[in-house]
mmCIF file of C-alpha atoms in Angstrom:
data_model
loop_
_atom_site.group_PDB
_atom_site.id
_atom_site.type_symbol
_atom_site.label_atom_id
_atom_site.label_comp_id
_atom_site.label_asym_id
_atom_site.label_seq_id
_atom_site.Cartn_x
_atom_site.Cartn_y
_atom_site.Cartn_z
ATOM 1 C CA MET A 1 -15.929 51.213 -5.251
ATOM 2 C CA LYS A 2 -15.430 48.997 -2.133
ATOM 3 C CA MET A 3 -13.209 45.999 -2.775
ATOM 4 C CA ILE A 4 -14.281 42.659 -1.330
ATOM 5 C CA LYS A 5 -11.387 40.722 0.108
ATOM 6 C CA SER A 6 -11.526 36.910 -0.296
ATOM 7 C CA GLU A 7 -10.170 35.307 2.825
ATOM 8 C CA VAL A 8 -9.146 31.778 3.610
ATOM 9 C CA PRO A 9 -10.940 30.412 6.745
ATOM 10 C CA SER A 10 -8.438 30.759 9.621
ATOM 11 C CA ASN A 11 -9.296 27.291 10.996
ATOM 12 C CA CYS A 12 -8.444 25.295 7.863
ATOM 13 C CA PRO A 13 -4.881 24.080 7.217
ATOM 14 C CA LYS A 14 -4.196 26.590 4.535
ATOM 15 C CA GLY A 15 -5.481 29.388 6.771
ATOM 16 C CA VAL A 16 -3.399 28.268 9.721
ATOM 17 C CA VAL A 17 -0.279 28.218 7.597
ATOM 18 C CA ALA A 18 -1.067 31.737 6.302
ATOM 19 C CA SER A 19 -1.864 33.037 9.850
ATOM 20 C CA VAL A 20 1.342 31.625 11.542
ATOM 21 C CA SER A 21 3.526 32.791 8.638
ATOM 22 C CA ALA A 22 2.114 36.273 8.887
ATOM 23 C CA LYS A 23 2.662 36.557 12.581
ATOM 24 C CA VAL A 24 6.452 35.829 12.292
ATOM 25 C CA GLY A 25 6.843 37.990 9.194
ATOM 26 C CA ASP A 26 7.068 35.175 6.714
ATOM 27 C CA VAL A 27 10.252 34.206 4.980
ATOM 28 C CA MET A 28 11.913 37.674 5.139
ATOM 29 C CA GLN A 29 11.514 38.271 8.863
ATOM 30 C CA ALA A 30 11.549 34.849 10.525
ATOM 31 C CA ASN A 31 14.578 34.406 12.772
ATOM 32 C CA VAL A 32 14.969 30.681 12.247
ATOM 33 C CA PRO A 33 13.347 28.141 9.804
ATOM 34 C CA GLY A 34 11.555 26.442 12.733
ATOM 35 C CA GLU A 35 9.357 29.594 13.189
ATOM 36 C CA LEU A 36 7.683 28.883 9.831
ATOM 37 C CA PRO A 37 5.177 26.061 9.297
ATOM 38 C CA ARG A 38 6.384 23.448 6.792
ATOM 39 C CA GLY A 39 3.065 23.214 5.058
ATOM 40 C CA GLU A 40 -0.582 22.120 5.355
ATOM 41 C CA ARG A 41 0.355 18.426 6.058
ATOM 42 C CA GLN A 42 2.119 19.540 9.234
ATOM 43 C CA VAL A 43 -1.063 21.322 10.341
ATOM 44 C CA ILE A 44 -3.165 18.232 9.654
ATOM 45 C CA ASN A 45 -0.824 15.965 11.554
ATOM 46 C CA THR A 46 -0.669 18.310 14.473
ATOM 47 C CA LYS A 47 -4.421 18.570 14.666
ATOM 48 C CA ARG A 48 -4.645 14.720 14.758
ATOM 49 C CA THR A 49 -2.065 14.516 17.447
ATOM 50 C CA LEU A 50 -3.800 17.177 19.515
ATOM 51 C CA LYS A 51 -7.190 15.453 18.952
ATOM 52 C CA PHE A 52 -5.778 12.153 20.148
ATOM 53 C CA SER A 53 -4.060 13.769 23.095
ATOM 54 C CA SER A 54 -7.348 15.297 24.219
ATOM 55 C CA ASP A 55 -9.587 13.601 26.775
ATOM 56 C CA ASP A 56 -11.756 12.150 24.087
ATOM 57 C CA GLY A 57 -8.810 10.625 22.215
ATOM 58 C CA MET A 58 -7.309 9.117 25.378
ATOM 59 C CA ASP A 59 -10.766 7.798 26.296
ATOM 60 C CA GLU A 60 -10.969 6.034 22.911
ATOM 61 C CA LEU A 61 -7.572 4.463 23.372
ATOM 62 C CA TYR A 62 -8.440 3.471 26.886
ATOM 63 C CA SER A 63 -11.604 1.839 25.662
ATOM 64 C CA VAL A 64 -9.710 -0.169 23.147
ATOM 65 C CA MET A 65 -7.213 -1.282 25.772
ATOM 66 C CA GLN A 66 -10.049 -2.400 28.033
ATOM 67 C CA GLN A 67 -11.559 -4.301 25.052
ATOM 68 C CA ALA A 68 -8.352 -6.065 24.441
ATOM 69 C CA LYS A 69 -7.960 -6.982 28.059
ATOM 70 C CA ALA A 70 -11.511 -8.272 28.429
ATOM 71 C CA ASN A 71 -12.485 -10.223 25.329
ATOM 72 C CA ASN A 72 -11.252 -8.845 22.028
ATOM 73 C CA SER A 73 -8.571 -11.299 20.911
ATOM 74 C CA TYR A 74 -8.162 -9.375 17.649
ATOM 75 C CA VAL A 75 -6.508 -6.366 19.252
ATOM 76 C CA ARG A 76 -2.946 -7.805 19.471
ATOM 77 C CA ASP A 77 -0.751 -4.861 20.178
ATOM 78 C CA ILE A 78 -1.233 -1.236 21.336
ATOM 79 C CA LYS A 79 1.359 1.470 21.238
ATOM 80 C CA THR A 80 0.448 4.649 23.175
ATOM 81 C CA SER A 81 3.329 7.062 22.574
ATOM 82 C CA PRO A 82 4.753 9.007 20.973
ATOM 83 C CA ASP A 83 2.625 8.020 17.971
ATOM 84 C CA PRO A 84 -0.296 5.753 18.922
ATOM 85 C CA ALA A 85 -0.726 2.545 16.887
ATOM 86 C CA ILE A 86 -2.926 -0.541 17.171
ATOM 87 C CA VAL A 87 -2.370 -3.865 15.485
ATOM 88 C CA ILE A 88 -5.486 -5.910 14.647
ATOM 89 C CA ALA A 89 -5.042 -9.585 13.748
ATOM 90 C CA SER A 90 -6.660 -12.923 14.308
ATOM 91 C CA ASP A 91 -4.749 -16.200 14.841
ATOM 92 C CA GLY A 92 -6.138 -17.371 11.575
ATOM 93 C CA GLN A 93 -4.766 -14.371 9.666
ATOM 94 C CA LEU A 94 -1.294 -14.723 11.231
ATOM 95 C CA ASP A 95 -1.184 -18.499 10.531
ATOM 96 C CA ASP A 96 -2.227 -17.874 6.908
ATOM 97 C CA LEU A 97 0.539 -15.324 6.423
ATOM 98 C CA VAL A 98 3.122 -17.810 7.608
ATOM 99 C CA ARG A 99 1.541 -20.595 5.482
ATOM 100 C CA PHE A 100 1.207 -18.626 2.222
ATOM 101 C CA CYS A 101 3.749 -15.822 2.457
ATOM 102 C CA ALA A 102 6.641 -17.361 4.424
ATOM 103 C CA PRO A 103 6.488 -21.093 3.658
ATOM 104 C CA LEU A 104 9.355 -23.581 3.485
ATOM 105 C CA ALA A 105 11.539 -23.516 0.426
ATOM 106 C CA GLY A 106 9.940 -25.092 -2.638
ATOM 107 C CA VAL A 107 6.407 -24.577 -1.398
ATOM 108 C CA GLU A 108 3.932 -22.427 -3.337
ATOM 109 C CA SER A 109 3.643 -18.881 -1.954
ATOM 110 C CA CYS A 110 2.099 -15.495 -2.641
ATOM 111 C CA ALA A 111 3.042 -11.901 -2.042
ATOM 112 C CA MET A 112 1.784 -9.939 0.982
ATOM 113 C CA THR A 113 0.591 -6.568 -0.128
ATOM 114 C CA VAL A 114 0.389 -3.587 2.215
ATOM 115 C CA GLY A 115 -0.794 -0.016 1.789
ATOM 116 C CA PRO A 116 -2.544 2.776 3.680
ATOM 117 C CA THR A 117 -6.241 3.561 3.117
ATOM 118 C CA PHE A 118 -8.016 6.914 3.637
ATOM 119 C CA ASN A 119 -11.191 8.495 4.907
ATOM 120 C CA LEU A 120 -12.194 5.697 7.270
ATOM 121 C CA GLY A 121 -11.969 7.831 10.438
ATOM 122 C CA GLU A 122 -9.762 10.331 12.225
ATOM 123 C CA PHE A 123 -6.906 7.913 11.807
ATOM 124 C CA GLU A 124 -4.961 6.076 9.181
ATOM 125 C CA CYS A 125 -5.612 2.415 8.405
ATOM 126 C CA THR A 126 -3.026 0.154 6.781
ATOM 127 C CA PRO A 127 -4.219 -3.322 5.972
ATOM 128 C CA THR A 128 -2.191 -6.251 4.572
ATOM 129 C CA THR A 129 -3.670 -8.708 2.088
ATOM 130 C CA TYR A 130 -2.819 -12.172 0.861
ATOM 131 C CA ARG A 131 -4.274 -14.825 -1.357
ATOM 132 C CA HIS A 132 -5.563 -18.039 0.185
ATOM 133 C CA LEU A 133 -3.886 -20.725 -1.871
ATOM 134 C CA MET A 134 -5.944 -23.707 -0.620
ATOM 135 C CA VAL A 135 -9.206 -22.617 -2.160
ATOM 136 C CA GLN A 136 -10.442 -20.970 -5.345
ATOM 137 C CA THR A 137 -13.515 -19.024 -6.312
ATOM 138 C CA ARG A 138 -16.214 -21.219 -7.837
ATOM 139 C CA ARG A 139 -16.931 -18.752 -10.585
ATOM 140 C CA TYR A 140 -13.504 -17.662 -11.809
ATOM 141 C CA LYS A 141 -11.280 -20.426 -10.389
ATOM 142 C CA THR A 142 -8.879 -17.799 -8.932
ATOM 143 C CA TYR A 143 -7.267 -17.613 -5.479
ATOM 144 C CA PRO A 144 -9.411 -15.299 -3.294
ATOM 145 C CA VAL A 145 -7.945 -12.185 -1.726
ATOM 146 C CA PHE A 146 -8.141 -12.096 2.095
ATOM 147 C CA VAL A 147 -7.544 -9.189 4.410
ATOM 148 C CA GLY A 148 -4.581 -9.836 6.763
ATOM 149 C CA PRO A 149 -3.383 -8.059 9.908
ATOM 150 C CA ILE A 150 -4.213 -4.356 10.019
ATOM 151 C CA LEU A 151 -2.548 -1.324 11.495
ATOM 152 C CA ILE A 152 -4.571 1.601 12.849
ATOM 153 C CA HIS A 153 -2.291 4.658 13.289
ATOM 154 C CA TYR A 154 -2.046 8.456 13.280
ATOM 155 C CA ARG A 155 1.350 8.983 11.523
ATOM 156 C CA LYS A 156 2.805 7.511 8.381
ATOM 157 C CA ASN A 157 6.405 7.480 9.525
ATOM 158 C CA PHE A 158 9.264 4.967 9.749
ATOM 159 C CA SER A 159 8.782 4.217 13.441
ATOM 160 C CA THR A 160 5.049 3.540 13.157
ATOM 161 C CA PHE A 161 5.474 1.081 10.296
ATOM 162 C CA LEU A 162 8.488 -0.552 12.033
ATOM 163 C CA HIS A 163 6.237 -1.061 15.057
ATOM 164 C CA PHE A 164 3.729 -2.876 12.741
ATOM 165 C CA SER A 165 6.240 -5.089 11.058
ATOM 166 C CA SER A 166 8.060 -5.974 14.279
ATOM 167 C CA ALA A 167 4.697 -6.759 15.990
ATOM 168 C CA LEU A 168 3.934 -9.254 13.253
ATOM 169 C CA VAL A 169 7.229 -11.036 13.701
ATOM 170 C CA ALA A 170 6.719 -10.946 17.473
ATOM 171 C CA LEU A 171 3.328 -12.644 17.004
ATOM 172 C CA ARG A 172 4.663 -15.233 14.522
ATOM 173 C CA LYS A 173 8.416 -15.533 14.526
ATOM 174 C CA ASP A 174 8.386 -17.391 11.194
ATOM 175 C CA LEU A 175 7.205 -14.235 9.442
ATOM 176 C CA GLN A 176 10.766 -12.962 9.577
ATOM 177 C CA TYR A 177 11.193 -15.257 6.532
ATOM 178 C CA LEU A 178 8.525 -13.386 4.551
ATOM 179 C CA ARG A 179 9.302 -13.991 0.889
ATOM 180 C CA VAL A 180 7.680 -11.059 -0.947
ATOM 181 C CA PHE A 181 5.768 -7.972 -0.071
ATOM 182 C CA GLY A 182 4.446 -5.324 -2.397
ATOM 183 C CA SER A 183 3.405 -1.752 -1.897
ATOM 184 C CA ASP A 184 2.336 1.392 -3.758
ATOM 185 C CA GLY A 185 5.692 3.119 -3.006
ATOM 186 C CA GLU A 186 5.225 4.595 0.489
ATOM 187 C CA LYS A 187 8.908 5.227 1.423
ATOM 188 C CA ALA A 188 8.590 5.033 5.139
ATOM 189 C CA LEU A 189 6.638 1.788 4.942
ATOM 190 C CA ILE A 190 9.088 0.195 2.520
ATOM 191 C CA ASN A 191 12.097 1.096 4.615
ATOM 192 C CA ALA A 192 10.467 -0.179 7.846
ATOM 193 C CA PHE A 193 9.400 -3.498 6.272
ATOM 194 C CA MET A 194 12.800 -4.055 4.636
ATOM 195 C CA HIS A 195 14.359 -3.453 7.995
ATOM 196 C CA GLU A 196 12.301 -6.167 9.698
ATOM 197 C CA PHE A 197 11.764 -8.634 6.769
ATOM 198 C CA ARG A 198 15.367 -8.832 5.810
ATOM 199 C CA PHE A 199 14.995 -11.772 3.405
ATOM 200 C CA ALA A 200 11.961 -10.373 1.512
ATOM 201 C CA ILE A 201 11.787 -9.070 -2.030
ATOM 202 C CA HIS A 202 9.955 -5.809 -2.323
ATOM 203 C CA LEU A 203 7.724 -5.188 -5.340
ATOM 204 C CA HIS A 204 6.611 -1.746 -6.544
ATOM 205 C CA CYS A 205 3.114 -1.406 -7.990
ATOM 206 C CA SER A 206 3.499 -0.752 -11.766
ATOM 207 C CA ILE A 207 0.192 1.169 -11.882
ATOM 208 C CA HIS A 208 1.310 3.683 -9.193
ATOM 209 C CA ALA A 209 4.744 4.041 -10.838
ATOM 210 C CA ARG A 210 3.199 4.589 -14.290
ATOM 211 C CA ASN A 211 0.776 7.183 -12.995
ATOM 212 C CA ASN A 212 3.511 8.967 -11.106
ATOM 213 C CA ILE A 213 5.670 9.197 -14.327
ATOM 214 C CA LYS A 214 2.681 10.259 -16.433
ATOM 215 C CA LYS A 215 1.987 12.988 -13.850
ATOM 216 C CA ASN A 216 5.518 14.327 -14.147
ATOM 217 C CA LEU A 217 5.385 14.280 -17.999
ATOM 218 C CA ARG A 218 2.110 16.167 -18.021
ATOM 219 C CA GLU A 219 3.427 18.723 -15.646
ATOM 220 C CA ARG A 220 6.151 19.336 -18.215
ATOM 221 C CA ARG A 221 3.385 20.304 -20.654
ATOM 222 C CA LEU A 222 4.123 17.494 -23.154
ATOM 223 C CA PRO A 223 1.343 16.316 -25.484
ATOM 224 C CA GLU A 224 -0.703 13.392 -24.199
ATOM 225 C CA LEU A 225 0.476 11.322 -27.244
ATOM 226 C CA VAL A 226 4.063 11.837 -26.174
ATOM 227 C CA VAL A 227 3.214 11.030 -22.506
ATOM 228 C CA ASN A 228 1.706 7.719 -23.503
ATOM 229 C CA GLU A 229 4.654 6.981 -25.921
ATOM 230 C CA ILE A 230 7.218 7.489 -23.220
ATOM 231 C CA THR A 231 5.448 5.572 -20.479
ATOM 232 C CA ASP A 232 4.956 2.716 -22.937
ATOM 233 C CA GLU A 233 8.716 2.683 -23.596
ATOM 234 C CA ILE A 234 9.266 2.362 -19.877
ATOM 235 C CA PHE A 235 6.572 -0.113 -18.934
ATOM 236 C CA GLY A 236 5.942 -1.963 -22.136
ATOM 237 C CA LYS A 237 2.618 -2.313 -23.985
ATOM 238 C CA GLN A 238 0.318 -4.857 -25.440
ATOM 239 C CA VAL A 239 -0.225 -4.680 -29.231
ATOM 240 C CA GLY A 240 -2.903 -7.095 -30.282
ATOM 241 C CA SER A 241 -1.681 -10.588 -29.185
ATOM 242 C CA SER A 242 1.905 -9.358 -28.946
ATOM 243 C CA TYR A 243 3.746 -7.682 -26.066
ATOM 244 C CA VAL A 244 6.289 -4.993 -26.798
ATOM 245 C CA GLU A 245 8.853 -4.961 -23.955
ATOM 246 C CA GLY A 246 9.784 -1.773 -21.965
ATOM 247 C CA LEU A 247 12.711 -0.794 -19.845
ATOM 248 C CA VAL A 248 11.236 -2.751 -16.864
ATOM 249 C CA ASP A 249 11.634 -5.888 -18.953
ATOM 250 C CA ALA A 250 15.350 -5.651 -19.147
ATOM 251 C CA GLU A 251 17.110 -8.861 -18.122
ATOM 252 C CA SER A 252 19.640 -7.246 -15.851
ATOM 253 C CA GLU A 253 20.510 -3.932 -14.179
ATOM 254 C CA GLU A 254 23.336 -3.365 -16.744
ATOM 255 C CA ILE A 255 21.029 -3.848 -19.707
ATOM 256 C CA PHE A 256 18.413 -1.479 -18.124
ATOM 257 C CA TYR A 257 20.932 1.376 -17.743
ATOM 258 C CA LYS A 258 22.289 0.726 -21.279
ATOM 259 C CA GLN A 259 18.802 0.937 -22.784
ATOM 260 C CA LEU A 260 18.007 4.004 -20.641
ATOM 261 C CA GLU A 261 21.070 5.814 -21.967
ATOM 262 C CA GLU A 262 19.896 5.063 -25.511
ATOM 263 C CA ARG A 263 16.547 6.718 -24.669
ATOM 264 C CA LYS A 264 18.250 9.927 -23.584
ATOM 265 C CA VAL A 265 18.864 11.175 -27.136
ATOM 266 C CA GLN A 266 15.227 10.480 -28.084
ATOM 267 C CA TRP A 267 13.694 12.039 -24.924
ATOM 268 C CA ASP A 268 15.892 15.136 -25.275
ATOM 269 C CA ARG A 269 14.909 15.457 -28.962
ATOM 270 C CA ILE A 270 11.189 15.227 -28.051
ATOM 271 C CA GLU A 271 11.637 18.057 -25.546
ATOM 272 C CA LYS A 272 13.286 20.229 -28.220
ATOM 273 C CA GLU A 273 10.463 19.486 -30.650
ATOM 274 C CA ASN A 274 7.988 20.764 -28.000
ATOM 275 C CA PRO A 275 9.272 24.327 -27.182
ATOM 276 C CA GLY A 276 6.541 24.973 -24.596
ATOM 277 C CA CYS A 277 7.550 22.026 -22.369
ATOM 278 C CA VAL A 278 9.730 21.966 -19.315
ATOM 279 C CA SER A 279 12.845 20.051 -20.137
ATOM 280 C CA GLY A 280 14.782 17.632 -17.914
ATOM 281 C CA PHE A 281 12.676 14.528 -17.834
ATOM 282 C CA TYR A 282 15.624 12.191 -18.333
ATOM 283 C CA GLU A 283 17.502 13.766 -15.371
ATOM 284 C CA TRP A 284 14.382 13.535 -13.126
ATOM 285 C CA PHE A 285 13.762 9.919 -14.112
ATOM 286 C CA ASN A 286 17.389 8.960 -13.566
ATOM 287 C CA GLU A 287 17.319 10.627 -10.090
ATOM 288 C CA HIS A 288 14.012 9.533 -8.821
ATOM 289 C CA LYS A 289 12.781 6.469 -10.596
ATOM 290 C CA CYS A 290 15.722 4.270 -11.629
ATOM 291 C CA GLU A 291 16.483 2.813 -8.231
ATOM 292 C CA GLU A 292 12.734 2.124 -7.669
ATOM 293 C CA ILE A 293 12.544 0.157 -10.995
ATOM 294 C CA VAL A 294 15.846 -1.688 -10.568
ATOM 295 C CA SER A 295 15.084 -2.812 -7.017
ATOM 296 C CA GLY A 296 11.364 -3.524 -7.210
ATOM 297 C CA MET A 297 10.124 -3.837 -10.811
ATOM 298 C CA LEU A 298 12.847 -5.200 -13.098
ATOM 299 C CA SER A 299 12.199 -8.520 -14.848
ATOM 300 C CA PRO A 300 14.627 -10.647 -12.743
ATOM 301 C CA VAL A 301 13.204 -9.269 -9.490
ATOM 302 C CA ARG A 302 9.634 -10.142 -10.569
ATOM 303 C CA GLU A 303 10.736 -13.614 -11.640
ATOM 304 C CA ASP A 304 12.435 -14.169 -8.254
ATOM 305 C CA ALA A 305 9.194 -13.053 -6.600
ATOM 306 C CA GLY A 306 7.332 -15.845 -8.376
ATOM 307 C CA LEU A 307 5.436 -13.779 -11.013
ATOM 308 C CA GLY A 308 6.212 -16.192 -13.842
ATOM 309 C CA VAL A 309 8.720 -16.510 -16.685
ATOM 310 C CA PRO A 310 8.434 -14.103 -18.428
ATOM 311 C CA PRO A 311 7.078 -12.351 -15.278
ATOM 312 C CA SER A 312 3.734 -10.451 -15.123
ATOM 313 C CA ALA A 313 3.581 -6.945 -13.797
ATOM 314 C CA PHE A 314 2.908 -6.448 -10.056
ATOM 315 C CA THR A 315 0.050 -4.259 -8.955
ATOM 316 C CA THR A 316 -1.664 -3.452 -5.695
ATOM 317 C CA ASN A 317 -5.131 -4.027 -7.120
ATOM 318 C CA VAL A 318 -5.801 -6.614 -4.368
ATOM 319 C CA SER A 319 -5.205 -3.881 -1.727
ATOM 320 C CA GLU A 320 -7.614 -1.546 -3.630
ATOM 321 C CA SER A 321 -10.266 -4.299 -3.458
ATOM 322 C CA ILE A 322 -9.773 -4.662 0.299
ATOM 323 C CA THR A 323 -10.004 -0.837 0.685
ATOM 324 C CA ALA A 324 -13.280 -0.881 -1.161
ATOM 325 C CA MET A 325 -14.511 -3.718 1.104
ATOM 326 C CA LEU A 326 -13.585 -1.761 4.207
ATOM 327 C CA LYS A 327 -15.353 1.366 2.932
ATOM 328 C CA ARG A 328 -18.514 -0.668 2.282
ATOM 329 C CA LYS A 329 -18.262 -2.172 5.753
ATOM 330 C CA VAL A 330 -18.388 1.289 7.377
ATOM 331 C CA ASN A 331 -21.083 2.410 4.891
ATOM 332 C CA TYR A 332 -18.657 4.942 3.334
ATOM 333 C CA LYS A 333 -18.692 7.031 6.529
ATOM 334 C CA LYS A 334 -15.923 7.885 8.951
ATOM 335 C CA SER A 335 -16.064 5.774 12.119
ATOM 336 C CA GLU A 336 -15.039 6.264 15.727
ATOM 337 C CA LEU A 337 -12.096 4.150 16.709
ATOM 338 C CA VAL A 338 -13.901 1.592 18.835
ATOM 339 C CA ALA A 339 -16.657 1.143 16.291
ATOM 340 C CA PHE A 340 -14.166 0.822 13.435
ATOM 341 C CA ILE A 341 -12.338 -1.995 15.256
ATOM 342 C CA GLN A 342 -15.700 -3.777 15.791
ATOM 343 C CA HIS A 343 -16.226 -3.481 12.016
ATOM 344 C CA LEU A 344 -12.842 -4.981 11.387
ATOM 345 C CA LYS A 345 -13.666 -7.875 13.725
ATOM 346 C CA GLU A 346 -16.909 -8.575 11.882
ATOM 347 C CA LEU A 347 -15.064 -8.491 8.527
ATOM 348 C CA ILE A 348 -12.486 -10.949 9.672
ATOM 349 C CA ASP A 349 -15.156 -13.257 11.142
ATOM 350 C CA GLU A 350 -17.182 -13.110 7.876
ATOM 351 C CA GLN A 351 -14.043 -14.009 5.893
ATOM 352 C CA GLN A 352 -13.404 -17.008 8.163
ATOM 353 C CA ARG A 353 -17.045 -18.208 7.934
ATOM 354 C CA GLU A 354 -16.973 -18.044 4.136
ATOM 355 C CA LEU A 355 -13.836 -20.213 4.183
ATOM 356 C CA GLU A 356 -15.479 -22.765 6.580
ATOM 357 C CA ARG A 357 -18.439 -23.126 4.157
ATOM 358 C CA ALA A 358 -16.087 -24.666 1.650
ATOM 359 C CA VAL A 359 -15.594 -27.556 3.951
ATOM 360 C CA ILE A 360 -19.186 -28.669 3.359
ATOM 361 C CA ARG A 361 -19.028 -27.664 -0.359
ATOM 362 C CA ARG A 362 -21.066 -24.479 0.147
ATOM 363 C CA GLY A 363 -20.413 -20.779 -0.380
ATOM 364 C CA LYS A 364 -18.373 -18.959 -3.036
ATOM 365 C CA TYR A 365 -15.130 -20.916 -2.503
ATOM 366 C CA GLU A 366 -14.112 -24.512 -3.213
ATOM 367 C CA PHE A 367 -10.998 -26.374 -2.269
ATOM 368 C CA ARG A 368 -8.402 -26.878 -4.929
ATOM 369 C CA GLU A 369 -7.985 -30.480 -6.133
ATOM 370 C CA GLU A 370 -5.045 -31.226 -3.839
ATOM 371 C CA TYR A 371 -7.017 -30.131 -0.826
ATOM 372 C CA LYS A 372 -10.350 -31.853 -1.598
ATOM 373 C CA PHE A 373 -9.626 -34.350 1.200
ATOM 374 C CA LEU A 374 -10.537 -31.536 3.633
ATOM 375 C CA GLU A 375 -14.120 -31.573 2.442
ATOM 376 C CA VAL A 376 -16.820 -33.527 4.479
ATOM 377 C CA ASP A 377 -20.437 -34.332 3.875
ATOM 378 C CA GLU A 378 -22.828 -31.672 5.183
ATOM 379 C CA ALA A 379 -24.522 -34.169 7.510
ATOM 380 C CA THR A 380 -21.185 -35.054 9.073
#
């Protein structure tokens, strides 16, 4: 009987890794580690770089540079090498970031959120968001979420994100006093922003952190009931009208570690009671999650960031809503670079027009009571 061999397409990332590994004899015959591909992500990044280095890629970048030179005031900064990056921002967005995210002491402020989006084109897109504190939605009386400056890039590394944060400060020097920024935990982004925004508090998204811990617990083959029990012990839970505090609600770093040590016996016992599971959750949590929680999620950190007393949890839901808005704008299809920048310009303009409608008491926003003096009669 003839065997049918299932092959991985040689042009896909997995196929390229397999092909290159086979040519050098894989792990046992490679002379140095550099001969072996690190993984599929390396192949994807290399393909992006090669695509951008091609004539078409350079033509796209050249077109953007010509746009910026001619009439597109939204293209504020272009980095060409080694990793191309483009900063998109209007004067209004930059002024709002200063006004609402880096105000004078004692003035109401909000957090700037930042996080990469996916599947918008053959590039990465990292928008910032903020809440406009002068207006509220007519329906829910909440501060609306606005898209802020946006980075278009091809690598998610420290130098690319540092270019973005330093470009923002170069465009508005007062942004060096940014009070709070939040993210979903992208390490390179956090390190770059903390380097540039030295006075800022960084907040970790509790939803991403919770999901990451749940993923690890499930991979240890623990029952779902146990997974939920442990994550609730870490992040707290709502029971009817009452809130049961978790480790993240500890009032100090010392109390957090004391409470964590008390959990060790319980978590070790749970692992012993489930013989099919992979043990070691406490050690993993201690090594990979403690610093993240202490620096960006603990109760005093959230209080200092202005999330109330007791503080509410921080999430990047506002970034998710902007991502959804961007995807709708491009009709859920990947765009070419020049076309995508045009879509961003249209989105920023629409956002500004909706704000301007509030001046004549129209549209979905209205000025808060202390800013009502900015309204004028429609005829005027």
